[in-house]
Amino acid sequence: MNESVEAAKAEFSRAVSRISRSLETTPDDRLHWAPGAGARTPIHQVAHAAMSIKGMQDWFSGQPFPFDKISDLDAWSRAKEKEFTSREQVMGLLEENSNAYLAWLDSLTPEQLASTLDMGFASFPMAMAITFPADHTRAHASQIDYIQTTYGDLDWHMAG
């Protein structure tokens, strides 16, 4: 398989492991806690990341960006995130969407990988775009880690 696909798969798998670990180390009484009124909870961070994996895969597969503005995407995401209330539920979505994304990466042809992704507001080489889900997932893992520090958890949770 293509080296860039294998690298994207490895980075994505590490990002999913990281956000999974961040949620795993969040105590039950903090799963629905946020540091401010407009902030996402740890459950919502994972739901958002998991939904975004599918959304990005859809765009990469040629489906149009379904929102006119990023603020519309944000409003839709926040409403959908509220449907997730348990660790098991959100981890199931993350696993399902992650497995589908990894399978999609395995199905990429050399021509697809060499193509350009036109998002309407910007264009990217597909070989670059396939790294976006890992970057996005890692960013939300970092937000969960920050939430942990706001309630006093200063452990880095490095051990498995």
Tab-separated table of C-alpha atoms in Angstrom:
chain	number	residue	atom	x	y	z
A	1	MET	CA	0.000	0.000	0.000
A	2	ASN	CA	1.026	3.589	-0.489
A	3	GLU	CA	3.419	4.970	2.118
A	4	SER	CA	1.330	8.121	2.706
A	5	VAL	CA	-1.793	6.013	3.325
A	6	GLU	CA	0.058	3.808	5.793
A	7	ALA	CA	1.414	6.889	7.577
A	8	ALA	CA	-2.080	8.446	7.707
A	9	LYS	CA	-3.518	5.213	9.116
A	10	ALA	CA	-0.830	5.030	11.796
A	11	GLU	CA	-1.308	8.668	12.838
A	12	PHE	CA	-5.074	8.264	12.849
A	13	SER	CA	-4.879	5.126	15.001
A	14	ARG	CA	-2.621	6.945	17.470
A	15	ALA	CA	-5.053	9.881	17.608
A	16	VAL	CA	-8.012	7.575	18.259
A	17	SER	CA	-6.052	5.816	20.994
A	18	ARG	CA	-5.223	9.159	22.550
A	19	ILE	CA	-8.801	10.453	22.657
A	20	SER	CA	-9.958	7.056	23.917
A	21	ARG	CA	-7.398	7.227	26.727
A	22	SER	CA	-8.417	10.798	27.547
A	23	LEU	CA	-12.044	9.741	27.937
A	24	GLU	CA	-11.061	6.562	29.801
A	25	THR	CA	-9.190	8.617	32.394
A	26	THR	CA	-12.113	10.995	32.882
A	27	PRO	CA	-14.000	10.068	36.062
A	28	ASP	CA	-17.692	9.253	35.705
A	29	ASP	CA	-18.675	12.360	37.660
A	30	ARG	CA	-16.821	14.567	35.128
A	31	LEU	CA	-18.074	13.040	31.843
A	32	HIS	CA	-20.823	15.666	31.573
A	33	TRP	CA	-18.888	18.533	33.146
A	34	ALA	CA	-17.629	21.541	31.191
A	35	PRO	CA	-15.468	24.425	32.397
A	36	GLY	CA	-17.891	27.008	30.996
A	37	ALA	CA	-21.398	27.438	29.629
A	38	GLY	CA	-20.390	27.206	25.961
A	39	ALA	CA	-17.741	24.527	26.359
A	40	ARG	CA	-18.105	20.918	25.293
A	41	THR	CA	-18.058	18.180	27.921
A	42	PRO	CA	-15.646	15.233	27.561
A	43	ILE	CA	-18.511	13.105	26.164
A	44	HIS	CA	-19.332	15.818	23.647
A	45	GLN	CA	-15.657	16.200	22.647
A	46	VAL	CA	-15.531	12.528	21.673
A	47	ALA	CA	-18.934	12.642	19.958
A	48	HIS	CA	-17.805	15.670	17.954
A	49	ALA	CA	-14.537	14.002	16.944
A	50	ALA	CA	-16.297	10.762	15.981
A	51	MET	CA	-18.962	12.533	13.921
A	52	SER	CA	-16.269	14.609	12.220
A	53	ILE	CA	-14.380	11.487	11.150
A	54	LYS	CA	-17.442	10.367	9.206
A	55	GLY	CA	-18.082	13.874	7.894
A	56	MET	CA	-14.546	14.213	6.579
A	57	GLN	CA	-14.668	10.758	5.006
A	58	ASP	CA	-17.891	11.779	3.257
A	59	TRP	CA	-16.232	14.951	1.873
A	60	PHE	CA	-13.176	12.980	0.784
A	61	SER	CA	-15.534	10.600	-1.054
A	62	GLY	CA	-17.035	13.462	-3.045
A	63	GLN	CA	-20.099	14.377	-1.025
A	64	PRO	CA	-20.597	18.142	-0.844
A	65	PHE	CA	-20.039	20.078	2.360
A	66	PRO	CA	-23.610	20.091	3.712
A	67	PHE	CA	-23.529	23.503	5.407
A	68	ASP	CA	-23.409	27.039	4.073
A	69	LYS	CA	-21.387	28.338	7.008
A	70	ILE	CA	-19.133	26.853	9.678
A	71	SER	CA	-21.530	28.288	12.273
A	72	ASP	CA	-24.275	26.078	10.776
A	73	LEU	CA	-22.000	23.043	11.122
A	74	ASP	CA	-21.237	23.998	14.717
A	75	ALA	CA	-24.925	24.392	15.617
A	76	TRP	CA	-25.775	21.041	14.021
A	77	SER	CA	-22.828	19.327	15.749
A	78	ARG	CA	-23.707	20.672	19.170
A	79	ALA	CA	-27.320	19.531	18.805
A	80	LYS	CA	-26.249	16.018	17.711
A	81	GLU	CA	-23.642	15.782	20.483
A	82	LYS	CA	-26.395	16.124	23.085
A	83	GLU	CA	-27.748	12.736	21.971
A	84	PHE	CA	-24.690	11.071	23.512
A	85	THR	CA	-25.030	10.466	27.215
A	86	SER	CA	-22.779	7.518	28.069
A	87	ARG	CA	-19.151	6.567	27.704
A	88	GLU	CA	-20.142	3.306	25.980
A	89	GLN	CA	-22.413	5.041	23.482
A	90	VAL	CA	-19.822	7.592	22.392
A	91	MET	CA	-17.004	5.043	22.288
A	92	GLY	CA	-19.177	2.835	20.077
A	93	LEU	CA	-19.595	5.704	17.605
A	94	LEU	CA	-15.869	6.440	17.686
A	95	GLU	CA	-15.031	2.801	17.010
A	96	GLU	CA	-17.605	2.470	14.222
A	97	ASN	CA	-16.535	5.635	12.404
A	98	SER	CA	-12.826	4.941	12.937
A	99	ASN	CA	-13.086	1.429	11.511
A	100	ALA	CA	-15.022	2.749	8.513
A	101	TYR	CA	-12.386	5.438	7.910
A	102	LEU	CA	-9.505	2.955	8.107
A	103	ALA	CA	-11.310	0.651	5.658
A	104	TRP	CA	-11.899	3.615	3.333
A	105	LEU	CA	-8.199	4.488	3.456
A	106	ASP	CA	-7.404	0.900	2.473
A	107	SER	CA	-9.711	1.232	-0.537
A	108	LEU	CA	-8.030	4.343	-1.980
A	109	THR	CA	-6.645	3.920	-5.468
A	110	PRO	CA	-3.436	5.648	-6.544
A	111	GLU	CA	-5.567	7.952	-8.711
A	112	GLN	CA	-7.787	8.939	-5.784
A	113	LEU	CA	-4.754	9.599	-3.608
A	114	ALA	CA	-3.207	11.788	-6.329
A	115	SER	CA	-6.417	13.818	-6.730
A	116	THR	CA	-7.257	17.232	-5.320
A	117	LEU	CA	-10.017	17.628	-2.761
A	118	ASP	CA	-12.109	20.714	-3.495
A	119	MET	CA	-13.996	21.722	-0.362
A	120	GLY	CA	-15.615	24.762	-1.981
A	121	PHE	CA	-13.805	27.143	0.367
A	122	ALA	CA	-10.340	25.598	-0.179
A	123	SER	CA	-8.582	22.846	-2.131
A	124	PHE	CA	-6.105	20.315	-0.762
A	125	PRO	CA	-4.104	17.441	-2.187
A	126	MET	CA	-5.915	14.263	-1.123
A	127	ALA	CA	-2.628	12.905	0.264
A	128	MET	CA	-2.698	15.844	2.693
A	129	ALA	CA	-6.442	15.789	3.380
A	130	ILE	CA	-6.367	12.200	4.628
A	131	THR	CA	-4.336	13.435	7.613
A	132	PHE	CA	-7.073	15.860	8.749
A	133	PRO	CA	-9.101	13.330	10.794
A	134	ALA	CA	-6.043	12.478	12.918
A	135	ASP	CA	-5.233	16.145	13.512
A	136	HIS	CA	-8.830	16.960	14.409
A	137	THR	CA	-9.167	13.984	16.746
A	138	ARG	CA	-5.897	14.867	18.515
A	139	ALA	CA	-7.094	18.437	18.984
A	140	HIS	CA	-10.203	17.231	20.807
A	141	ALA	CA	-8.155	14.825	22.925
A	142	SER	CA	-6.121	17.852	23.989
A	143	GLN	CA	-9.308	19.658	24.929
A	144	ILE	CA	-10.338	16.762	27.180
A	145	ASP	CA	-6.866	16.837	28.736
A	146	TYR	CA	-7.306	20.561	29.376
A	147	ILE	CA	-10.728	19.993	30.920
A	148	GLN	CA	-9.084	17.510	33.285
A	149	THR	CA	-6.618	20.142	34.456
A	150	THR	CA	-9.420	22.635	35.116
A	151	TYR	CA	-10.894	20.339	37.759
A	152	GLY	CA	-7.491	19.626	39.262
A	153	ASP	CA	-6.397	16.397	37.565
A	154	LEU	CA	-2.726	17.044	36.842
A	155	ASP	CA	-1.806	13.426	36.022
A	156	TRP	CA	-0.571	13.024	32.441
A	157	HIS	CA	-2.248	9.580	32.224
A	158	MET	CA	0.597	8.211	30.135
A	159	ALA	CA	0.510	4.605	31.391
A	160	GLY	CA	-2.005	2.230	29.868
